[in-house]
XYZ file of C-alpha atoms in Angstrom:
522
model
C 5.071 15.189 -12.720
C 5.646 15.956 -9.054
C 3.927 17.566 -6.104
C 0.302 18.625 -6.211
C 0.041 18.372 -9.973
C 0.334 14.620 -9.967
C -3.212 14.106 -8.744
C -2.108 10.861 -7.183
C -2.524 9.820 -3.590
C -0.918 6.658 -2.259
C -3.796 4.716 -0.779
C -3.315 1.951 1.746
C -3.474 -0.935 -0.644
C -3.916 -3.872 1.672
C -6.349 -4.361 4.524
C -4.956 -7.809 5.155
C -5.485 -11.314 3.892
C -6.620 -14.236 5.977
C -6.181 -17.171 3.666
C -7.989 -20.391 4.407
C -8.737 -23.284 2.085
C -12.380 -23.673 1.077
C -14.373 -25.872 -1.262
C -13.805 -25.612 -5.012
C -16.043 -23.475 -7.187
C -16.055 -20.706 -9.746
C -14.611 -17.275 -9.058
C -15.656 -14.417 -11.352
C -12.805 -12.939 -13.410
C -11.802 -9.322 -12.904
C -12.731 -6.938 -15.687
C -9.819 -5.873 -17.871
C -8.306 -2.610 -16.664
C -5.909 -2.082 -19.556
C -8.271 -1.378 -22.462
C -7.550 1.631 -24.660
C -9.584 4.797 -23.987
C -12.687 5.137 -26.121
C -13.788 7.885 -28.496
C -10.453 8.262 -30.295
C -9.828 9.040 -33.970
C -6.686 8.916 -36.102
C -4.209 11.556 -34.990
C -3.128 14.514 -37.105
C 0.129 14.657 -35.100
C 3.188 12.433 -35.020
C 4.617 11.036 -31.776
C 7.698 13.219 -32.224
C 5.522 16.313 -32.541
C 3.563 15.458 -29.375
C 6.776 14.906 -27.423
C 8.268 18.171 -28.666
C 5.097 20.071 -27.766
C 5.133 18.596 -24.256
C 8.843 19.357 -23.787
C 8.398 23.003 -24.780
C 5.710 23.344 -22.103
C 7.857 21.596 -19.478
C 11.315 22.957 -20.219
C 11.818 24.227 -16.662
C 11.784 22.600 -13.221
C 11.108 24.108 -9.820
C 14.217 25.652 -8.273
C 15.394 25.705 -4.677
C 15.339 29.518 -4.663
C 11.766 29.682 -3.366
C 9.304 27.478 -1.485
C 6.045 26.997 -3.357
C 3.214 26.960 -0.805
C -0.211 25.784 -1.925
C -3.567 25.523 -0.174
C -6.258 23.403 -1.809
C -9.846 22.604 -0.989
C -10.232 18.836 -0.962
C -13.187 16.520 -1.592
C -12.410 12.888 -0.765
C -14.265 9.870 0.648
C -17.462 11.924 0.815
C -15.752 14.460 3.092
C -14.656 18.067 2.580
C -11.198 18.981 3.832
C -7.939 20.681 2.969
C -4.747 19.742 1.184
C -1.543 21.744 1.714
C 1.672 21.434 -0.266
C 5.136 22.845 0.407
C 7.555 22.290 -2.456
C 11.236 23.218 -2.468
C 12.896 22.039 -5.664
C 12.298 18.281 -5.774
C 11.535 18.068 -2.064
C 7.860 18.145 -1.132
C 5.657 17.873 1.954
C 1.910 17.283 1.552
C -0.649 17.520 4.369
C -4.192 16.174 4.035
C -6.899 17.054 6.582
C -10.340 15.406 6.415
C -12.463 16.230 9.451
C -10.511 15.144 12.566
C -8.207 12.946 10.457
C -4.875 14.116 9.073
C -1.912 12.509 7.383
C 1.232 13.692 5.620
C 3.638 12.389 3.031
C 6.534 13.689 1.045
C 10.007 13.324 -0.388
C 13.158 14.710 1.234
C 16.516 14.337 -0.530
C 15.119 11.415 -2.510
C 13.717 9.608 0.567
C 9.992 8.865 0.503
C 8.220 9.245 3.833
C 4.719 9.196 5.301
C 3.080 10.085 8.589
C -0.162 8.141 8.848
C -3.393 9.148 10.563
C -2.117 7.908 13.921
C 0.983 10.076 13.678
C 3.393 7.226 12.937
C 6.186 8.415 10.652
C 8.098 5.967 8.473
C 10.196 5.898 5.310
C 9.845 3.560 2.360
C 11.769 2.836 -0.873
C 9.133 4.172 -3.289
C 8.627 0.954 -5.254
C 5.369 2.102 -6.849
C 6.724 5.581 -7.594
C 9.550 3.939 -9.534
C 6.989 2.644 -12.031
C 5.809 6.195 -12.659
C 9.384 7.427 -13.054
C 10.172 4.716 -15.617
C 7.073 5.572 -17.634
C 7.817 9.296 -17.535
C 11.359 8.635 -18.731
C 10.082 6.421 -21.566
C 7.613 9.090 -22.699
C 10.168 11.917 -22.619
C 13.041 10.052 -24.293
C 12.896 11.228 -27.937
C 15.269 8.494 -29.088
C 13.229 5.519 -27.914
C 9.808 4.565 -29.272
C 9.797 0.907 -28.199
C 7.265 1.317 -25.402
C 5.531 4.535 -26.448
C 2.993 4.927 -29.234
C 0.552 7.549 -30.420
C -2.832 5.820 -30.504
C -5.058 8.677 -31.688
C -6.696 12.002 -30.948
C -9.506 12.808 -28.527
C -11.753 15.263 -30.428
C -13.709 16.012 -27.245
C -10.562 17.204 -25.443
C -8.538 18.385 -28.459
C -5.750 16.157 -27.200
C -3.297 13.696 -28.667
C -3.336 10.396 -26.769
C -0.089 8.519 -26.144
C 0.127 5.015 -24.657
C 3.170 4.354 -22.456
C 3.944 0.828 -21.239
C 7.641 0.110 -20.579
C 8.832 -3.014 -18.723
C 8.477 -2.472 -14.957
C 6.815 0.881 -15.656
C 3.279 2.135 -15.304
C 0.817 1.311 -18.086
C -0.743 4.679 -18.837
C -2.439 6.825 -21.452
C -1.472 10.504 -21.600
C -3.817 13.100 -23.118
C -1.617 16.011 -24.262
C -3.372 19.255 -25.177
C -2.627 19.983 -28.856
C -2.340 23.728 -28.267
C -0.474 24.123 -24.969
C 1.372 20.809 -24.606
C -0.002 20.419 -21.079
C -1.175 17.077 -19.736
C -4.948 17.403 -19.351
C -5.887 13.781 -18.647
C -4.072 10.666 -17.508
C -5.457 7.149 -17.350
C -3.347 4.460 -15.727
C -3.454 0.980 -14.234
C -2.392 0.360 -10.666
C -3.003 -2.920 -8.866
C -5.400 -4.080 -11.582
C -7.499 -0.986 -11.043
C -8.050 1.777 -13.598
C -7.550 5.400 -12.511
C -8.471 8.543 -14.436
C -7.009 11.922 -13.458
C -7.934 15.218 -15.112
C -5.923 18.462 -14.850
C -7.510 21.871 -15.447
C -6.775 25.597 -15.261
C -2.999 25.629 -15.682
C -0.975 28.557 -14.363
C 2.767 29.239 -14.471
C 4.682 28.832 -11.195
C 8.375 29.698 -11.516
C 7.840 29.187 -15.236
C 6.464 25.671 -14.635
C 2.835 25.018 -15.696
C 0.804 23.717 -12.745
C -2.916 22.830 -12.703
C -5.328 24.523 -10.307
C -7.877 21.729 -10.315
C -7.120 17.997 -10.177
C -9.683 15.196 -10.043
C -9.039 11.454 -9.786
C -11.625 8.657 -10.023
C -10.856 4.940 -9.876
C -12.772 2.001 -11.317
C -14.372 1.322 -7.913
C -15.939 4.791 -7.869
C -13.617 6.384 -5.294
C -13.138 10.068 -6.038
C -10.640 12.720 -4.986
C -10.903 16.329 -6.177
C -8.681 19.229 -5.173
C -9.288 22.876 -6.117
C -6.603 25.492 -5.583
C -7.393 28.188 -3.012
C -4.026 29.976 -2.974
C -0.482 29.553 -4.250
C 2.389 31.644 -2.892
C 6.145 31.852 -3.404
C 8.275 32.187 -0.269
C 11.553 33.802 -1.312
C 13.196 32.869 2.013
C 13.157 29.064 1.662
C 13.644 26.981 4.794
C 14.253 23.231 4.934
C 11.760 23.106 7.810
C 9.039 23.640 5.201
C 9.693 20.168 3.788
C 11.245 18.314 6.738
C 10.038 14.930 7.961
C 7.818 15.301 11.062
C 8.630 13.316 14.230
C 6.674 10.172 14.947
C 4.056 9.933 17.677
C 4.173 7.106 20.231
C 1.054 4.991 19.858
C 1.743 1.857 21.929
C 2.096 2.636 25.654
C 4.038 0.181 27.815
C 3.555 -0.226 31.584
C 5.976 1.775 33.688
C 9.385 0.087 34.074
C 8.335 -2.763 31.791
C 9.999 -3.081 28.388
C 8.492 -6.374 27.207
C 4.867 -7.471 27.456
C 3.655 -10.960 26.650
C 0.473 -10.701 24.603
C -2.709 -12.605 25.526
C -2.526 -14.832 22.458
C -3.817 -18.220 21.422
C -3.237 -19.854 18.047
C -6.290 -20.982 16.095
C -5.799 -22.770 12.767
C -2.228 -21.519 12.841
C -3.222 -17.866 13.329
C -2.329 -15.666 16.338
C -5.551 -14.480 17.992
C -5.077 -11.738 20.589
C -7.637 -10.671 23.189
C -8.227 -6.917 22.908
C -10.323 -4.694 25.185
C -12.240 -1.889 23.473
C -14.382 0.164 25.840
C -16.199 -2.371 27.997
C -16.013 -5.149 25.438
C -13.454 -7.916 24.898
C -12.792 -8.983 21.319
C -10.666 -11.391 19.311
C -8.193 -9.632 16.977
C -5.699 -11.227 14.619
C -2.088 -10.189 15.136
C -1.772 -9.423 11.443
C 1.413 -8.076 9.872
C -0.365 -8.245 6.508
C -2.888 -5.570 7.519
C -1.992 -2.004 6.543
C -3.465 -0.554 9.737
C -5.710 -1.287 12.707
C -9.015 -2.665 11.448
C -12.243 -3.148 13.404
C -15.472 -4.832 12.401
C -18.632 -2.668 12.220
C -20.037 -4.676 15.151
C -17.365 -3.137 17.404
C -18.319 0.350 16.219
C -21.984 -0.305 16.932
C -21.450 -1.870 20.357
C -19.095 0.905 21.499
C -21.140 3.737 19.915
C -18.189 5.039 17.922
C -18.552 7.816 15.370
C -17.437 7.085 11.811
C -15.928 9.385 9.191
C -15.988 9.212 5.398
C -16.790 6.318 3.102
C -14.878 4.630 0.303
C -14.582 1.275 -1.442
C -11.544 -0.870 -0.733
C -10.390 -3.983 -2.552
C -8.191 -6.992 -1.956
C -9.516 -10.277 -3.339
C -12.753 -8.378 -3.951
C -14.251 -4.998 -3.199
C -15.769 -3.962 0.133
C -17.090 -0.760 1.733
C -15.017 0.853 4.452
C -15.129 3.845 6.733
C -13.032 5.206 9.611
C -13.507 5.406 13.398
C -11.478 6.757 16.317
C -11.231 4.323 19.255
C -10.681 6.201 22.569
C -8.685 3.333 24.081
C -7.594 -0.147 23.101
C -5.924 -2.450 25.659
C -3.843 -5.527 24.792
C -2.612 -7.181 27.970
C -0.571 -4.493 29.728
C -0.378 -2.289 26.619
C -2.590 0.675 25.788
C -3.312 2.550 22.574
C -5.308 5.786 22.885
C -7.313 7.840 20.393
C -6.563 5.275 17.744
C -7.670 5.865 14.152
C -8.983 2.585 12.751
C -10.391 1.377 9.473
C -13.893 -0.074 9.718
C -14.349 -3.096 7.463
C -16.547 -6.171 7.774
C -14.265 -9.050 8.770
C -15.709 -12.327 7.453
C -13.365 -14.805 9.134
C -14.702 -17.374 11.613
C -11.823 -19.604 12.633
C -13.763 -21.931 14.926
C -16.903 -22.006 17.084
C -15.138 -20.083 19.901
C -13.488 -17.403 17.802
C -15.147 -14.495 16.048
C -12.488 -12.211 14.596
C -13.573 -8.625 15.270
C -10.389 -6.801 14.310
C -6.866 -6.837 12.931
C -3.815 -5.571 14.820
C -1.790 -4.453 11.838
C 0.706 -1.802 10.805
C 0.268 0.761 13.590
C 0.894 -1.863 16.277
C 3.881 -3.417 14.482
C 5.338 0.024 13.700
C 5.418 1.235 17.312
C 6.543 -1.944 19.069
C 8.970 -4.703 18.199
C 6.740 -7.759 17.776
C 8.353 -11.069 18.753
C 6.588 -14.167 17.442
C 7.321 -17.858 17.932
C 4.362 -19.805 16.594
C 5.674 -23.218 17.627
C 5.853 -22.100 21.270
C 2.553 -20.157 21.180
C 4.491 -16.994 22.009
C 3.768 -13.406 21.012
C 5.206 -10.424 22.829
C 5.721 -6.699 22.303
C 9.058 -5.070 23.123
C 9.702 -1.344 23.552
C 11.725 -0.413 20.423
C 14.259 1.753 22.248
C 15.185 -1.179 24.534
C 15.328 -3.867 21.861
C 18.620 -5.357 20.685
C 19.010 -7.757 17.800
C 19.458 -11.351 18.996
C 23.109 -12.266 18.282
C 22.262 -15.466 16.401
C 19.481 -13.997 14.234
C 19.676 -13.086 10.549
C 18.672 -9.608 9.387
C 16.114 -9.393 6.584
C 15.450 -5.933 5.151
C 11.814 -4.833 5.082
C 10.153 -2.401 2.659
C 7.050 -0.664 4.028
C 5.654 0.886 0.830
C 2.238 -0.651 1.526
C 2.556 -0.658 5.326
C 3.225 -4.393 5.210
C 6.622 -6.142 5.596
C 7.770 -6.878 2.039
C 11.025 -8.838 1.823
C 13.053 -10.679 -0.785
C 13.025 -14.466 -0.610
C 13.927 -17.358 -2.867
C 11.444 -20.049 -3.866
C 12.545 -22.824 -6.176
C 14.930 -21.205 -8.664
C 13.565 -17.633 -8.473
C 14.026 -14.647 -6.201
C 10.869 -12.696 -5.441
C 9.280 -9.990 -3.341
C 6.869 -11.389 -0.753
C 5.011 -10.176 2.329
C 5.503 -11.894 5.688
C 1.863 -12.165 6.701
C 1.058 -13.397 10.212
C -2.647 -12.991 9.399
C -2.569 -15.651 6.679
C -2.373 -19.325 7.514
C -1.494 -20.385 3.967
C 1.368 -19.322 1.733
C 0.285 -18.156 -1.719
C 2.570 -17.403 -4.672
C 1.647 -15.648 -7.908
C 1.371 -17.964 -10.922
C 4.074 -16.085 -12.853
C 6.478 -16.374 -9.918
C 5.810 -20.103 -9.579
C 6.588 -20.515 -13.269
C 9.845 -18.541 -12.903
C 10.771 -20.639 -9.902
C 10.002 -23.879 -11.760
C 7.246 -24.961 -9.390
C 5.110 -26.435 -12.175
C 6.733 -29.886 -12.313
C 6.258 -30.195 -8.560
C 2.502 -29.637 -8.514
C 0.897 -32.508 -6.684
C -2.776 -32.050 -7.485
C -4.953 -30.790 -10.306
C -7.873 -29.912 -8.052
C -8.589 -26.261 -7.339
C -8.920 -24.809 -3.850
C -10.220 -21.457 -2.770
C -8.513 -18.981 -0.508
C -10.531 -16.346 1.284
C -9.459 -12.768 1.813
C -11.020 -9.385 2.391
C -13.842 -8.874 -0.081
C -14.005 -12.316 -1.638
C -12.373 -15.534 -2.728
C -9.696 -16.616 -5.186
C -8.892 -19.953 -6.751
C -5.559 -21.569 -5.965
C -3.657 -24.722 -6.804
C -1.571 -26.636 -4.236
C 2.134 -26.777 -5.050
C 5.244 -28.371 -3.606
C 8.139 -25.896 -3.398
C 11.458 -27.784 -3.591
C 13.322 -25.132 -1.603
C 12.416 -21.863 0.104
C 15.049 -19.483 1.508
C 14.620 -16.453 3.733
C 17.511 -14.745 5.512
C 19.852 -17.629 4.710
C 17.527 -20.189 6.304
C 16.297 -22.930 3.963
C 13.079 -24.940 4.115
C 12.808 -28.008 1.883
C 9.748 -29.519 0.227
C 7.302 -26.975 1.617
C 3.680 -26.914 0.516
C 2.179 -23.673 -0.806
C -0.625 -22.483 -3.062
C -0.341 -20.842 -6.471
C -2.894 -18.280 -7.624
C -3.274 -15.559 -10.235
C -5.374 -13.473 -7.840
C -4.851 -9.873 -6.803
C -3.052 -10.322 -3.479
C -3.811 -6.816 -2.262
C -1.018 -4.832 -3.886
C 1.144 -4.734 -6.992
C 4.849 -5.605 -7.086
C 4.314 -8.755 -5.014
C 5.216 -12.311 -5.928
C 3.445 -13.850 -2.979
C 2.373 -13.903 0.637
C 4.186 -16.080 3.155
C 1.698 -17.282 5.753
C 2.068 -18.944 9.112
C 2.350 -22.411 7.539
C 5.893 -21.370 6.542
C 6.511 -18.669 9.154
C 6.222 -21.246 11.936
C 9.654 -22.395 10.741
C 11.144 -19.195 12.194
C 11.338 -17.246 15.391
C 10.800 -13.617 14.312
C 11.267 -10.073 15.609
C 9.520 -7.420 13.501
C 11.367 -4.114 13.947
C 9.922 -1.488 11.610
C 12.014 1.228 13.287
C 15.101 -0.269 11.627
C 13.108 -1.548 8.596
C 14.114 -5.110 9.388
C 12.789 -8.411 10.605
C 15.222 -10.583 12.534
C 14.781 -14.321 12.134
C 16.323 -17.558 13.282
C 15.340 -21.167 12.915
C 12.678 -22.016 15.472
C 13.724 -24.646 17.968
C 11.450 -27.629 18.157
């Protein structure tokens, strides 16, 4: 399903991980998110009959002859707002407004894009959306029943319930109305979290059934409900209705200065930057693993900032979060004005002198080229339009699906997708990836450590990685940790922290979706 009917909103999945070793101890296991729905009975339908019923209801797709324009009333994060959709064939542009906060996302000619709440526009590959596409294909393929099964009927909803779980797809349960063939409920697992979306009051739009009320609740209690106010067909379609909006400049450089050295010091291997907010000076981590700019509630209180909305986030554990607008943030000679920030309690105390009160994440990295050389205690910001790739540096492609720099790297004998995380001082790989890469024989200790991240702790086991390769640069016999924890997003095999990143000199250039690296000189 596409457009407004999907009931799905890509949430920022990662607030950032600061990983530090702690004493051993027990960590509670996460509740299973992939249990079958309850209240089902044996079905009176066959899987083939359910598929045929669904296909009859969805025999048509939206054309490019008209632009479908929808206005919805939105309830999200305890706030009332609006949700607008323009859809032209398979192209779509969605605008969400909640109080003074607005963001947009869409698809244009197959390219996924987003403009976040600070007006930064970026494109991304659509890694998570590919899971949904694979599952939809598996469900609608009448000749393949390997990953699709009819598990029963829901008497309460008069629906047949189909489980779909193809390799690399989305594990989901589809409730198909036994009269109309419309999808009236969808339960699915994303990042070890269970989501339930209901679809009500279907109406035909260009012959395509579309719901007029969509409600999604996740297992943390976050809720999003949208109710249709109006739906119109514009018979004079214009590509401007679905075009990608221009990006706003967020990081302001001093006049006639294209590179600014940041006021940074390195504590326990982590870059700590001095940031001025209002009349206060605070320590922020320069954190590529954070999906935005994050401030601690103490900053909000001291600067008398207003907050908007409330929701529950999760990384290694769950935590409450809200949103604030910072009138001005100064980092050395740089300024950021009217900055939308996430407000989350930051529990990291690196030493007696350093109290981390914020994270300089995605919005900073996206609007300036960030140059980092940990071995030389160097961090600087470069105006993107004046930056040129260093001639002796390798280019590593970056995917920004989760507003963090995901890259492909090789560890041991396996290739994997990892995040380059300057806000983590330890490298952590998923257990399954370590097994694929044949790390197990190299493990040097049976004791368990803990790593700390937003919302909690996770157990980890120290591991020796025989070889690690990024951008053609090899590191031998590196130490890392292995954990089966939720690292903040799905589709990740690990997080590369500053213990390995200090091997490189790096230039993060999100404008070109690349990070340029070379071997750091000692």
